[in-house]
Amino acid sequence: MNMITRRQALGLGSGVAAAIGLAACSSKPSPAPAAGASGAPGAAGPSGAPVSLPTGTIDETYQGHRIQITVGPGHHGMPMPTVKIDGNDLHLMPNADGSWVTVVNHYETFPDPISAARAAVRELQGADLVPFIAKEAKL
């Protein structure tokens, strides 16, 4: 008598579930990428989500701290904002969905860099921003 083992049944079940999941994902139409906040067509991130970058330079005082944002070349030639609070760099990271996070508010997302910078100022509660120094990975 040729019986199927539990291991074979689980393997077959997981294979069928994976096939159904892949079929469901590939059958959904993908939306067209939207223009970014700058209004420029094609201003989208790697996932096609709009990237909200400020146009020009932002220099403002918020709750007694000076916030400066400039846009320049970032990694892989993509434009990235440089955010400074009282002259110290605030490490800013884009998410795949077009939102932003900082090292100060790492578990909270923001729609644009200026909102992220203002939230970092609020979180600092009057303290000075300590520069973030990334360590290089050794291969």
Tab-separated table of C-alpha atoms in Angstrom:
chain	number	residue	atom	x	y	z
A	1	MET	CA	0.000	0.000	0.000
A	2	ASN	CA	1.455	3.350	-1.066
A	3	MET	CA	0.522	6.015	1.562
A	4	ILE	CA	1.491	9.658	1.510
A	5	THR	CA	3.575	10.833	4.475
A	6	ARG	CA	2.937	13.961	6.511
A	7	ARG	CA	6.089	15.541	5.082
A	8	GLN	CA	4.879	14.942	1.528
A	9	ALA	CA	1.396	16.310	2.342
A	10	LEU	CA	2.853	19.487	3.893
A	11	GLY	CA	5.187	19.961	0.937
A	12	LEU	CA	2.336	19.541	-1.520
A	13	GLY	CA	0.089	21.887	0.479
A	14	SER	CA	2.717	24.626	0.722
A	15	GLY	CA	3.457	24.323	-2.986
A	16	VAL	CA	-0.216	24.709	-3.874
A	17	ALA	CA	-0.578	27.690	-1.515
A	18	ALA	CA	2.476	29.386	-3.060
A	19	ALA	CA	1.133	28.830	-6.573
A	20	ILE	CA	-2.258	30.309	-5.645
A	21	GLY	CA	-0.585	33.315	-3.992
A	22	LEU	CA	1.609	33.993	-7.022
A	23	ALA	CA	-1.347	33.676	-9.368
A	24	ALA	CA	-3.357	36.152	-7.264
A	25	CYS	CA	-0.490	38.676	-7.181
A	26	SER	CA	0.187	38.529	-10.890
A	27	SER	CA	-3.489	38.935	-11.847
A	28	LYS	CA	-3.820	42.403	-10.214
A	29	PRO	CA	-3.253	45.317	-12.620
A	30	SER	CA	-0.466	47.633	-11.530
A	31	PRO	CA	-1.374	51.324	-11.220
A	32	ALA	CA	0.463	53.891	-13.312
A	33	PRO	CA	3.129	55.801	-11.384
A	34	ALA	CA	1.958	59.208	-10.222
A	35	ALA	CA	3.916	62.420	-10.440
A	36	GLY	CA	5.790	63.496	-7.322
A	37	ALA	CA	5.149	66.541	-5.193
A	38	SER	CA	7.408	68.561	-7.466
A	39	GLY	CA	4.873	67.950	-10.242
A	40	ALA	CA	7.536	66.603	-12.568
A	41	PRO	CA	6.415	63.549	-14.486
A	42	GLY	CA	8.514	60.547	-13.677
A	43	ALA	CA	9.344	61.791	-10.183
A	44	ALA	CA	8.644	58.408	-8.695
A	45	GLY	CA	10.616	56.079	-6.474
A	46	PRO	CA	11.851	52.617	-7.415
A	47	SER	CA	8.476	51.077	-6.538
A	48	GLY	CA	6.557	53.581	-8.663
A	49	ALA	CA	5.279	55.419	-5.573
A	50	PRO	CA	5.443	59.213	-5.715
A	51	VAL	CA	8.432	60.758	-3.991
A	52	SER	CA	7.737	64.037	-2.224
A	53	LEU	CA	10.807	66.235	-2.621
A	54	PRO	CA	10.828	69.928	-1.823
A	55	THR	CA	11.518	72.239	-4.735
A	56	GLY	CA	14.342	74.669	-4.144
A	57	THR	CA	15.823	75.355	-0.730
A	58	ILE	CA	13.901	75.503	2.534
A	59	ASP	CA	15.315	77.586	5.383
A	60	GLU	CA	13.005	78.140	8.354
A	61	THR	CA	13.008	78.471	12.110
A	62	TYR	CA	10.739	76.016	13.914
A	63	GLN	CA	10.373	76.067	17.715
A	64	GLY	CA	13.662	77.965	18.018
A	65	HIS	CA	15.666	75.574	15.787
A	66	ARG	CA	16.857	76.358	12.279
A	67	ILE	CA	15.802	73.776	9.655
A	68	GLN	CA	17.598	73.842	6.301
A	69	ILE	CA	16.696	71.505	3.442
A	70	THR	CA	18.479	71.356	0.102
A	71	VAL	CA	18.030	68.809	-2.673
A	72	GLY	CA	21.127	67.326	-4.274
A	73	PRO	CA	22.400	64.124	-5.840
A	74	GLY	CA	21.998	61.104	-3.606
A	75	HIS	CA	22.722	57.418	-3.981
A	76	HIS	CA	22.598	56.041	-7.534
A	77	GLY	CA	22.138	59.536	-8.978
A	78	MET	CA	18.625	59.980	-7.556
A	79	PRO	CA	17.886	63.385	-5.985
A	80	MET	CA	17.853	63.279	-2.183
A	81	PRO	CA	17.180	66.045	0.326
A	82	THR	CA	19.851	67.040	2.812
A	83	VAL	CA	18.265	68.115	6.103
A	84	LYS	CA	20.150	70.135	8.716
A	85	ILE	CA	18.880	71.142	12.133
A	86	ASP	CA	20.970	73.948	13.645
A	87	GLY	CA	23.762	73.023	11.209
A	88	ASN	CA	23.832	69.306	12.116
A	89	ASP	CA	22.799	66.711	9.519
A	90	LEU	CA	19.545	64.856	10.198
A	91	HIS	CA	19.761	61.408	8.600
A	92	LEU	CA	16.650	61.088	6.423
A	93	MET	CA	15.544	57.896	4.690
A	94	PRO	CA	12.849	57.418	2.024
A	95	ASN	CA	10.435	54.499	2.221
A	96	ALA	CA	9.172	52.556	-0.773
A	97	ASP	CA	5.703	54.106	-0.424
A	98	GLY	CA	7.041	57.663	-0.752
A	99	SER	CA	7.016	58.448	2.979
A	100	TRP	CA	10.093	59.442	5.011
A	101	VAL	CA	11.673	58.424	8.346
A	102	THR	CA	14.567	59.866	10.358
A	103	VAL	CA	16.924	58.449	12.943
A	104	VAL	CA	15.098	60.522	15.549
A	105	ASN	CA	11.617	59.225	14.609
A	106	HIS	CA	12.535	55.840	13.176
A	107	TYR	CA	9.158	54.166	13.755
A	108	GLU	CA	6.996	57.025	12.494
A	109	THR	CA	6.568	57.932	8.824
A	110	PHE	CA	6.057	61.398	7.363
A	111	PRO	CA	4.691	62.559	4.000
A	112	ASP	CA	7.600	64.896	3.198
A	113	PRO	CA	11.071	65.854	4.506
A	114	ILE	CA	9.905	69.103	6.140
A	115	SER	CA	7.305	67.245	8.219
A	116	ALA	CA	9.988	64.742	9.257
A	117	ALA	CA	12.367	67.560	10.238
A	118	ARG	CA	9.691	69.359	12.277
A	119	ALA	CA	8.794	66.127	14.081
A	120	ALA	CA	12.478	65.564	14.873
A	121	VAL	CA	12.673	69.073	16.382
A	122	ARG	CA	9.605	68.339	18.526
A	123	GLU	CA	11.058	64.989	19.618
A	124	LEU	CA	14.388	66.576	20.576
A	125	GLN	CA	12.501	68.789	23.061
A	126	GLY	CA	15.134	71.541	22.969
A	127	ALA	CA	18.179	69.231	22.943
A	128	ASP	CA	20.840	69.544	20.257
A	129	LEU	CA	20.926	67.035	17.430
A	130	VAL	CA	23.968	64.779	17.705
A	131	PRO	CA	25.492	64.011	14.284
A	132	PHE	CA	24.770	60.511	12.961
A	133	ILE	CA	27.916	58.717	11.809
A	134	ALA	CA	27.202	55.592	9.807
A	135	LYS	CA	29.731	52.788	10.131
A	136	GLU	CA	30.942	51.222	6.925
A	137	ALA	CA	30.315	47.531	6.491
A	138	LYS	CA	33.431	45.411	6.196
A	139	LEU	CA	33.184	42.672	3.640
